[in-house]
PDB file of C-alpha atoms in Angstrom:
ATOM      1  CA  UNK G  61      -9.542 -56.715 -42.894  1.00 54.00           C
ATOM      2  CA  UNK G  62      -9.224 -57.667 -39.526  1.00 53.00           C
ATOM      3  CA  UNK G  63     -11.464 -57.162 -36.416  1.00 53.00           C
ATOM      4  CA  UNK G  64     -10.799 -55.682 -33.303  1.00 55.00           C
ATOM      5  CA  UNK G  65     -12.696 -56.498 -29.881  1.00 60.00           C
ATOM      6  CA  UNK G  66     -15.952 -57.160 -32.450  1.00 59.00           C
ATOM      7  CA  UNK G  67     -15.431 -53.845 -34.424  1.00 57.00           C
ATOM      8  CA  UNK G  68     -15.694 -54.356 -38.553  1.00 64.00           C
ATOM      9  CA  UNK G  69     -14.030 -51.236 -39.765  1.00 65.00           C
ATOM     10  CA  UNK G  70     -10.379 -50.551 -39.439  1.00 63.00           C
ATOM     11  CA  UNK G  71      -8.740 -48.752 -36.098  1.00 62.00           C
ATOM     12  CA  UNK G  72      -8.584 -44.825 -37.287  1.00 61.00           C
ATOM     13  CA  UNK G  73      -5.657 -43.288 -37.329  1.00 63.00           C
ATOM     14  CA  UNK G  74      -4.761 -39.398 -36.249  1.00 56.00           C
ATOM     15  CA  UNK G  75      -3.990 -37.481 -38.916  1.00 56.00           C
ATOM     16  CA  UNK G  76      -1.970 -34.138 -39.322  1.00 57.00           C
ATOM     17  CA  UNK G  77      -5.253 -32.533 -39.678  1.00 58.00           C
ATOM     18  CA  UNK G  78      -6.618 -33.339 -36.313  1.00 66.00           C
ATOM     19  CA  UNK G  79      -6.944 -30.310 -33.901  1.00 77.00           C
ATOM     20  CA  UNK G  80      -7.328 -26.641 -33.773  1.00 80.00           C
ATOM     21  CA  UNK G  81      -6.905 -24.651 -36.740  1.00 86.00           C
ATOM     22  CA  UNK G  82      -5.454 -21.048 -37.032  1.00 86.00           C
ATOM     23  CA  UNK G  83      -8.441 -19.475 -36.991  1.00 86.00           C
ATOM     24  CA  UNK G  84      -9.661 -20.880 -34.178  1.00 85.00           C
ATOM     25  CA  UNK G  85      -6.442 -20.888 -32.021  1.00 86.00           C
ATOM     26  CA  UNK G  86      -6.680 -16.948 -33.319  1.00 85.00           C
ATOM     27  CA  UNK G  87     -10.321 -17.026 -32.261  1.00 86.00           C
ATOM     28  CA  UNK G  88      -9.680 -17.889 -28.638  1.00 86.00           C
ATOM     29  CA  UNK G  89      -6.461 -15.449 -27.958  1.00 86.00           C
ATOM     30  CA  UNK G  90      -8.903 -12.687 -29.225  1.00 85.00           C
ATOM     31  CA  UNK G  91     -11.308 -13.557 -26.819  1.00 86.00           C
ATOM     32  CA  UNK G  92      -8.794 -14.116 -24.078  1.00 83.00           C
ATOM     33  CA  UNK G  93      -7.384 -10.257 -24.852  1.00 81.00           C
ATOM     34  CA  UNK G  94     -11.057  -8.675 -24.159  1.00 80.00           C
ATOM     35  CA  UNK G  95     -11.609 -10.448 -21.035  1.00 76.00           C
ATOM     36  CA  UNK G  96      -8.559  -8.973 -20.054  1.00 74.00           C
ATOM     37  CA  UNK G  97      -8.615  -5.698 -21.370  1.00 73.00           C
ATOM     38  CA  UNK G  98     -12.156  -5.895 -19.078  1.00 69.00           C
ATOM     39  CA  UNK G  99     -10.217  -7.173 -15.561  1.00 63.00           C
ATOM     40  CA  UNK G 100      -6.958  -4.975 -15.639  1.00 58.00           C
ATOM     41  CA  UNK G 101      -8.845  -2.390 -14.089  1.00 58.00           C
ATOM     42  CA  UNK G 102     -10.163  -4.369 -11.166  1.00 51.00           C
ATOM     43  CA  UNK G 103      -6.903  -5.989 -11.017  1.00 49.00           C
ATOM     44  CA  UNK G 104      -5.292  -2.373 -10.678  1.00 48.00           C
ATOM     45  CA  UNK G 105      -8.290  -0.935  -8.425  1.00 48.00           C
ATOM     46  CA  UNK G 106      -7.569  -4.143  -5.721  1.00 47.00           C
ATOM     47  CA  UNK G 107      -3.823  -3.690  -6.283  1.00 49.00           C
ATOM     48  CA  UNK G 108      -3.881   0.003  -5.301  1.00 52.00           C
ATOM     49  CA  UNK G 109      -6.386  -0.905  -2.621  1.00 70.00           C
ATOM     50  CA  UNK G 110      -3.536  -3.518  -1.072  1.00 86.00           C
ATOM     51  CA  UNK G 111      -1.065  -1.046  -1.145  1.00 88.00           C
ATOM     52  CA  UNK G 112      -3.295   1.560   0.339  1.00 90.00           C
ATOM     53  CA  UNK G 113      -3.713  -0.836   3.364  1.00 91.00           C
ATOM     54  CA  UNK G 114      -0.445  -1.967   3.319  1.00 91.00           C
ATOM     55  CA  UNK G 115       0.779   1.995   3.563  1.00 93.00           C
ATOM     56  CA  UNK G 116      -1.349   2.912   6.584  1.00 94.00           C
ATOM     57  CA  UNK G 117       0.049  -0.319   8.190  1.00 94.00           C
ATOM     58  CA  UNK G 118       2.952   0.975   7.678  1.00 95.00           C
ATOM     59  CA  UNK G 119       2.410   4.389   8.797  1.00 95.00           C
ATOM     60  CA  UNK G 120       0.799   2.961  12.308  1.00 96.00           C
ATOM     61  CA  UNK G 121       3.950   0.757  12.948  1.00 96.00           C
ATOM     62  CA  UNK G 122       6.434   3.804  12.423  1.00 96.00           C
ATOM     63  CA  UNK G 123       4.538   6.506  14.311  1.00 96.00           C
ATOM     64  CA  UNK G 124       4.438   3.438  17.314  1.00 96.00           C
ATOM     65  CA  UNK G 125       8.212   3.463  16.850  1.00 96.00           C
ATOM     66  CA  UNK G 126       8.195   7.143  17.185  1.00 96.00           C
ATOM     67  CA  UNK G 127       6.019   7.129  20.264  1.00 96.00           C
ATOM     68  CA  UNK G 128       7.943   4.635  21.914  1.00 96.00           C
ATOM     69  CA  UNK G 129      11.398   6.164  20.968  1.00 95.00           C
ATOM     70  CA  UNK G 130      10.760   9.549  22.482  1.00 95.00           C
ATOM     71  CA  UNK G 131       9.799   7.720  25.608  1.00 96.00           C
ATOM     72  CA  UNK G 132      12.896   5.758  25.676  1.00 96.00           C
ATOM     73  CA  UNK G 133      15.071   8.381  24.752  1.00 94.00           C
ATOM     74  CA  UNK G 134      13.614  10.294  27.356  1.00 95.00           C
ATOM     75  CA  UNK G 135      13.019  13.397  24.080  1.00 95.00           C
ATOM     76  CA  UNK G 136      10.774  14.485  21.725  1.00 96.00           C
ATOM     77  CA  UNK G 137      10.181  12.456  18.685  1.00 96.00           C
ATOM     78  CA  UNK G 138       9.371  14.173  15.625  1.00 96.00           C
ATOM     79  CA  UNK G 139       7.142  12.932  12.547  1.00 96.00           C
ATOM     80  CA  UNK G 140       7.832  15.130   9.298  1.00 96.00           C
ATOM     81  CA  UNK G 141       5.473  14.348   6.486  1.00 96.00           C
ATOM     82  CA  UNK G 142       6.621  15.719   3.484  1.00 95.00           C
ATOM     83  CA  UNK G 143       3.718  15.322   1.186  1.00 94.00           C
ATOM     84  CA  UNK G 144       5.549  16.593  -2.435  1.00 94.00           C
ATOM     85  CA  UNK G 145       8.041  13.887  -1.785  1.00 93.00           C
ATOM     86  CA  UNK G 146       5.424  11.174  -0.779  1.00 92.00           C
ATOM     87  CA  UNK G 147       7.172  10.058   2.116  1.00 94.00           C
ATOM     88  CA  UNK G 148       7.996  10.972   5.223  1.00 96.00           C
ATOM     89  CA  UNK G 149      11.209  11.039   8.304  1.00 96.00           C
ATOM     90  CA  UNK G 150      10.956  10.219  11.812  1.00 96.00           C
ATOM     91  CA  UNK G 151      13.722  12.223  13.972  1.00 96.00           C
ATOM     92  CA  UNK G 152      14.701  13.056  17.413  1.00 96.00           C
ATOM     93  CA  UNK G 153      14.983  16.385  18.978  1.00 94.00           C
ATOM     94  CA  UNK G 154      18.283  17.177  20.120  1.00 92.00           C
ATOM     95  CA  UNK G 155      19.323  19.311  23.318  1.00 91.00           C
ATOM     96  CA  UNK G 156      20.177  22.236  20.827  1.00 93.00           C
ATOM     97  CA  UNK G 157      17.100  21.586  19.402  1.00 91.00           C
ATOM     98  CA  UNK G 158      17.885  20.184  15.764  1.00 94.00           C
ATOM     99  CA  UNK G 159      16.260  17.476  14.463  1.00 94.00           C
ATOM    100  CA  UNK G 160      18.233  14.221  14.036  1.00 94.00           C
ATOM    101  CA  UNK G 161      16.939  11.818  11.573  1.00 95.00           C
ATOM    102  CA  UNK G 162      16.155   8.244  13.003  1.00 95.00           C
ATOM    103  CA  UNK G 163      14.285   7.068   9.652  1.00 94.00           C
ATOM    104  CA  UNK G 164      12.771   8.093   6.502  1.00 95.00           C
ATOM    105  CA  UNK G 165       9.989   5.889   4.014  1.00 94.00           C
ATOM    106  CA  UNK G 166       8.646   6.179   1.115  1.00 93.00           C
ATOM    107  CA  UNK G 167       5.168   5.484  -0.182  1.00 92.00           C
ATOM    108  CA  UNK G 168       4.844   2.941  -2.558  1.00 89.00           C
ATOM    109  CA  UNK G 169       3.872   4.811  -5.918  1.00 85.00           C
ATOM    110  CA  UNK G 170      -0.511   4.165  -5.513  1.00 86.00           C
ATOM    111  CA  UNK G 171      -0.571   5.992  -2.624  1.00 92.00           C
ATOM    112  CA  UNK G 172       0.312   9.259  -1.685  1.00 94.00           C
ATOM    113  CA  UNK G 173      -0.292  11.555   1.473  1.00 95.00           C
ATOM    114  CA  UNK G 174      -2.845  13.830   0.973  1.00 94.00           C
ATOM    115  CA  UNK G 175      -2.392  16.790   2.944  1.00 93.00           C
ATOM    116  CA  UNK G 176      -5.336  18.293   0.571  1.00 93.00           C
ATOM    117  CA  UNK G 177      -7.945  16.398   2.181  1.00 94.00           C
ATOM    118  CA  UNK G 178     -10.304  17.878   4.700  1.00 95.00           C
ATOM    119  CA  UNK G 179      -9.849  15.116   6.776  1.00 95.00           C
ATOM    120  CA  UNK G 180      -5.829  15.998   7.009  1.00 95.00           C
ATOM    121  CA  UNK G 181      -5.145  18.080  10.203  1.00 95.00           C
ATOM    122  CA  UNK G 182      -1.441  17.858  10.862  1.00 95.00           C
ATOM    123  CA  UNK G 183      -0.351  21.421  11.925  1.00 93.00           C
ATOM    124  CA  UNK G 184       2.270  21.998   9.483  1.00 94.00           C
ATOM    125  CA  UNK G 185       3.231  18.597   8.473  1.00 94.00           C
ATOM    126  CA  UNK G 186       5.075  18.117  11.650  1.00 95.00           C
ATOM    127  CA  UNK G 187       3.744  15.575  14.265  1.00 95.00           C
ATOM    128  CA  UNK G 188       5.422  15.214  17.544  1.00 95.00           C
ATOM    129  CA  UNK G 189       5.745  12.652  20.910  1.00 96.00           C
ATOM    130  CA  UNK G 190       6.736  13.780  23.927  1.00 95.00           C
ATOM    131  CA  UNK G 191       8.902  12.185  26.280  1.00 94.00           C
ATOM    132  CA  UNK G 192       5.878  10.547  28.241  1.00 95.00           C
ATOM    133  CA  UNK G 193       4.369   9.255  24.911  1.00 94.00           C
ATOM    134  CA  UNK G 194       1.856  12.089  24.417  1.00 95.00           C
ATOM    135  CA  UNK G 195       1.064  13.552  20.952  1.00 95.00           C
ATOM    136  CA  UNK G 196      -0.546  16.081  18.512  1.00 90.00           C
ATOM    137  CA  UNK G 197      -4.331  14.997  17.691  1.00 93.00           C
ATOM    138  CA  UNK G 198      -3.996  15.393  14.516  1.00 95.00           C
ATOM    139  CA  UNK G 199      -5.415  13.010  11.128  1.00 96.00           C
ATOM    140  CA  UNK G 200      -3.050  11.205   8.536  1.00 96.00           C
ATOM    141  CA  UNK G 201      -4.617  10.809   5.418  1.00 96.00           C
ATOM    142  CA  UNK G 202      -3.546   8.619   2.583  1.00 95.00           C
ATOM    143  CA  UNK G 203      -4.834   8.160  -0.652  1.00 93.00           C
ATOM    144  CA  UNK G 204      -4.964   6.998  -3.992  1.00 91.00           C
ATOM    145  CA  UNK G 205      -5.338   8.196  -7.406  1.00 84.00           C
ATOM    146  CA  UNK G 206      -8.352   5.933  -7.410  1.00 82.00           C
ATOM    147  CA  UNK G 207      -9.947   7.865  -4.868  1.00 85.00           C
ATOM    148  CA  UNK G 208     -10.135   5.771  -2.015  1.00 90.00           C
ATOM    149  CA  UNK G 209      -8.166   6.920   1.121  1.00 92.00           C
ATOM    150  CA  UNK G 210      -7.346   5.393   4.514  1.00 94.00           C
ATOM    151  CA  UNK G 211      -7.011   7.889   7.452  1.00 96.00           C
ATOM    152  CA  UNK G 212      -4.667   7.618  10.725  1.00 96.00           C
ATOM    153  CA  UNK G 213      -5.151   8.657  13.825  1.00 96.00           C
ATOM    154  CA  UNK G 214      -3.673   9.908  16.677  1.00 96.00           C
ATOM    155  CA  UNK G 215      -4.632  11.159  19.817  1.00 95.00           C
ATOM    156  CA  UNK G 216      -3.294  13.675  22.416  1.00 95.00           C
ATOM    157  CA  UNK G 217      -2.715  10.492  25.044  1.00 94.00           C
ATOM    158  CA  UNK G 218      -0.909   8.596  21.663  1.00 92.00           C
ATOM    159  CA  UNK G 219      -3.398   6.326  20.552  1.00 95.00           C
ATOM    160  CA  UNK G 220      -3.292   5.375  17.032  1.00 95.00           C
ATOM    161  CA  UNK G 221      -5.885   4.311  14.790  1.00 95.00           C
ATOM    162  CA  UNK G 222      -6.045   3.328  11.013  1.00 93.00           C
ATOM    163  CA  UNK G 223      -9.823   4.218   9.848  1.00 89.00           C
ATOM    164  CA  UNK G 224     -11.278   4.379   5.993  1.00 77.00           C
TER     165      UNK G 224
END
């Protein structure tokens, strides 16, 4: 027997029993699966939440395009919110007075308007810019099936807000 760096006993060698067995590896995964099962709904909640803020950002930037389109266009600029559909079409009035369609978006699926709220006072969906960048007062709300919401804004001189 030889000895190595002053040791007596023989170098050991790894074997094909050396680490985890089946039970264990099984063990862990199971473990892994509940703490999971336990986060999915806070990973969905903050997901929803992110496209809830996302949305109203959204929102803001199209009824700014809307604002600043009637004024440019020297016409009215019309916001339809078509809350069955979950989305909603900006358009221009014409000089016949028909609506043309500039743009339409879609919610992402979390969120939805919710023209059900108390808080949600557009006068029959319908949201409209004049030609000097005035506007209905009126509340946007969106929600989600979470319950939390995000309201928008806007006032008769065209300001608009996103609030919670």
């Amino acid at each position: 027997m030889s000895t190595r760096y002053g040791c007596s006993r023989p170098p050991v060698r790894c074997s094909a029993a050396a680490g985890f067995s089946l039970v264990e590896t099984l063990a862990v995964l199971a473990v892994l699966a509940i703490a999971a099962a336990f986060a999915l709904p806070h990973v969905l909640a903050w997901k929803g939440a992110s496209a809830l803020r996302t949305a109203a950002a959204e929102l803001k930037e199209n009824l700014e395009f809307a604002r600043s389109l009637a004024v440019k266009e020297n016409r009215t600029a019309v916001v339809e919110f078509l809350p069955q559909e979950n989305r909603y079409r900006v358009s221009l009035r014409t000089e016949t007075g028909d609506l043309e369609a500039v743009r339409t978006e879609t919610l992402p699926p979390p969120v939805r308007i919710d023209d059900a709220h108390p808080d949600y006072t557009v006068s029959q969906n319908r949201l409209s810019f004049n030609s000097r960048g005035g506007a209905d007062n009126c509340t946007i709300v969106l929600s989600t099936a979470g319950g939390r919401s995000r309201r928008v804004t806007v006032s008769t001189i065209g300001k608009i807000q996103i609030g919670s």
